[in-house]
Amino acid sequence: MDKEGSPLVDMGLLRVFDSRQFSGWEKVGSGGFGQVYRVKHVHWKTLLAIKCPPSLHVDEKERIELVEEAKKMEMAKFQFILPVYGMCSDPVGLVMEYMETGSLEKLLYSECLPWDLRLRIIHEIALGMNFLHCMTPPLLHLDLKPANILLDGHHHVKISDFGLAKWNGLSNSHEFSLDGICGTIAYLPPERFKEKNRSFDTKHDVYSFAVVIWGILTQRKPFADEKNILHIMVKVGSGLRPDLSLIPRLRPQQCNGIIQLMQECWHDKPDKRPSFQDITSETEHLCTKNEEDSTSVPAKEFQGKVTQEMEPQILGAQSKDMCSPPPVFDKDYSLSELLSQLD
Ligand code: ATP
């Protein structure tokens, strides 16, 4: 039986587990916060994921942060948001649904994805983000990037990692201390570097979404050739964005609509970026169109015949040999790491 929650922290609807309820701990990922393990629930006989802080000696602050993350996930229960079950008390960890395919980051750099799947992933991310922004008050994710977009066994999206998420209007940049910033630099909007005291708003996530779209279309890391993180900040601050010429020229026609949407989403002025209400209307339209129009032309039939004029043709499937060269694996930097380079 699940234990009662700690009297010190209000656990809401969340369960409390202990380690005896799990077997077969296997590390499946790590990030700024700590490690993620795949475990089997001894009685439920199903796989779950547990996110634990790096040290076994978890202080009260770390524990409260994890509980807060779990509560936000619980409140944001939705088809495209990662389901949370509760907290493990010993070792301290956040107990979540296990996502078989892992992160979009891993998927993007391991195999060439068919276009119809890429478009569906873009639409499902937009649906998840739209739900968060439709909450009252809107829940800002503030760390949207491929490593935080997980996929189930059927490649359907679940947005994860609410460690930096904030309720719109209830937070400002002062609370978002530099040490706590873990958003990867390429996904941070320019106003983050330019306006130090600016409050967070929904348009931060819209910018990050645009960079995620670019990564899905190219299956590359943004600014992979730029090793100096400060150069990225300066370039993005002066209007530079990930390279459009890296998007494959042979692509379904509706990709052109997605590219236009992506450019609107990474507009320098936050006010000019669309809301997720507008974005989901657009992605819904483009994805529905894809399902109707997609004629699954075997990629091999295109080989040798590919010309620029063929660019608008629908390519429902793409083979590995038609992919761009393998992407460069690069380290993800948190802003605190980045700022330490300034000294
Ligand atoms: P960061 O703060 O650097 O973004 P983090 O320490 O908060 O990361 P997560 O982003 O939540 O940790 O998870 C790190 C990685 O662990 C993910 O990129 C993913 O590969 C894996 N992972 C996390 N949760 C799950 C899950 N529920 N199922 C399967 N894999 C997971």
Short mmCIF file of N, CA and C and ligand atoms in Angstrom, two decimals, residues 28-34 36 49 51 82 96-99 103 143 145 147-148 150 161 182, ligand 1:
data_model
loop_
_atom_site.label_atom_id
_atom_site.label_comp_id
_atom_site.label_asym_id
_atom_site.label_seq_id
_atom_site.Cartn_x
_atom_site.Cartn_y
_atom_site.Cartn_z
N VAL A 28 18.42 5.53 -17.54
CA VAL A 28 18.08 5.76 -18.96
C VAL A 28 18.39 7.18 -19.41
N GLY A 29 18.74 8.04 -18.49
CA GLY A 29 19.02 9.41 -18.90
C GLY A 29 19.56 10.22 -17.76
N SER A 30 20.20 11.33 -18.11
CA SER A 30 20.64 12.25 -17.07
C SER A 30 20.53 13.66 -17.62
N GLY A 31 20.39 14.60 -16.73
CA GLY A 31 20.26 15.99 -17.15
C GLY A 31 20.80 16.89 -16.07
N GLY A 32 20.45 18.18 -16.15
CA GLY A 32 20.94 19.16 -15.20
C GLY A 32 20.54 18.80 -13.78
N PHE A 33 19.37 18.17 -13.64
CA PHE A 33 18.86 17.92 -12.30
C PHE A 33 19.42 16.64 -11.68
N GLY A 34 19.64 15.63 -12.47
CA GLY A 34 20.11 14.36 -11.91
C GLY A 34 19.95 13.22 -12.89
N VAL A 36 17.74 9.77 -14.48
CA VAL A 36 16.42 9.17 -14.67
C VAL A 36 16.60 7.66 -14.80
N ALA A 49 9.22 5.44 -14.79
CA ALA A 49 10.50 6.17 -14.79
C ALA A 49 10.59 6.97 -13.49
N LYS A 51 12.87 10.06 -11.66
CA LYS A 51 13.92 11.09 -11.79
C LYS A 51 14.45 11.41 -10.39
N LEU A 82 3.53 14.50 -20.08
CA LEU A 82 3.97 13.27 -19.42
C LEU A 82 3.20 13.04 -18.11
N MET A 96 7.22 8.75 -12.74
CA MET A 96 6.47 9.16 -13.94
C MET A 96 6.21 7.95 -14.83
N GLU A 97 5.38 8.16 -15.84
CA GLU A 97 5.19 7.11 -16.84
C GLU A 97 6.50 6.93 -17.61
N TYR A 98 6.81 5.69 -17.96
CA TYR A 98 8.03 5.43 -18.72
C TYR A 98 7.74 5.54 -20.21
N MET A 99 8.58 6.32 -20.90
CA MET A 99 8.40 6.52 -22.34
C MET A 99 9.39 5.65 -23.11
N SER A 103 13.74 10.23 -25.64
CA SER A 103 13.56 11.64 -25.99
C SER A 103 13.61 11.87 -27.49
N ASP A 143 11.51 25.56 -20.78
CA ASP A 143 12.68 24.71 -21.07
C ASP A 143 12.34 23.73 -22.20
N LYS A 145 12.74 21.85 -25.37
CA LYS A 145 13.85 21.45 -26.25
C LYS A 145 13.68 19.95 -26.49
N ALA A 147 15.32 17.35 -25.81
CA ALA A 147 15.60 16.44 -24.69
C ALA A 147 14.41 16.34 -23.73
N ASN A 148 13.54 17.33 -23.76
CA ASN A 148 12.39 17.35 -22.86
C ASN A 148 11.09 16.97 -23.56
N LEU A 150 9.36 13.74 -24.92
CA LEU A 150 9.50 12.28 -24.88
C LEU A 150 8.48 11.65 -25.82
N ASP A 161 9.67 17.39 -18.12
CA ASP A 161 10.59 18.28 -17.42
C ASP A 161 9.98 19.65 -17.10
N CYS A 182 18.40 26.38 -16.67
CA CYS A 182 18.96 25.19 -17.33
C CYS A 182 18.55 25.15 -18.79
P1 ATP B 1 17.51 19.09 -17.79
O1 ATP B 1 17.22 19.90 -16.60
O2 ATP B 1 18.95 19.09 -18.19
O3 ATP B 1 16.58 19.39 -18.94
P2 ATP B 1 16.66 16.92 -16.09
O4 ATP B 1 17.78 16.54 -15.20
O5 ATP B 1 15.57 17.78 -15.53
O6 ATP B 1 17.20 17.55 -17.45
P3 ATP B 1 14.93 15.28 -17.63
O7 ATP B 1 15.04 16.25 -18.77
O8 ATP B 1 13.59 15.20 -17.00
O9 ATP B 1 16.03 15.55 -16.55
O10 ATP B 1 15.39 13.85 -18.16
C1 ATP B 1 16.68 13.62 -18.73
C2 ATP B 1 16.57 12.52 -19.80
O11 ATP B 1 16.09 11.29 -19.21
C3 ATP B 1 15.58 12.80 -20.94
O12 ATP B 1 16.17 13.57 -21.96
C4 ATP B 1 15.21 11.39 -21.39
O13 ATP B 1 16.19 10.88 -22.27
C5 ATP B 1 15.24 10.59 -20.11
N1 ATP B 1 13.89 10.51 -19.52
C6 ATP B 1 13.34 11.40 -18.67
N2 ATP B 1 12.10 11.04 -18.31
C7 ATP B 1 11.84 9.87 -18.95
C8 ATP B 1 10.69 9.00 -19.01
N3 ATP B 1 9.58 9.28 -18.33
N4 ATP B 1 10.78 7.89 -19.76
C9 ATP B 1 11.92 7.62 -20.45
N5 ATP B 1 13.02 8.40 -20.46
C10 ATP B 1 12.99 9.52 -19.72
#
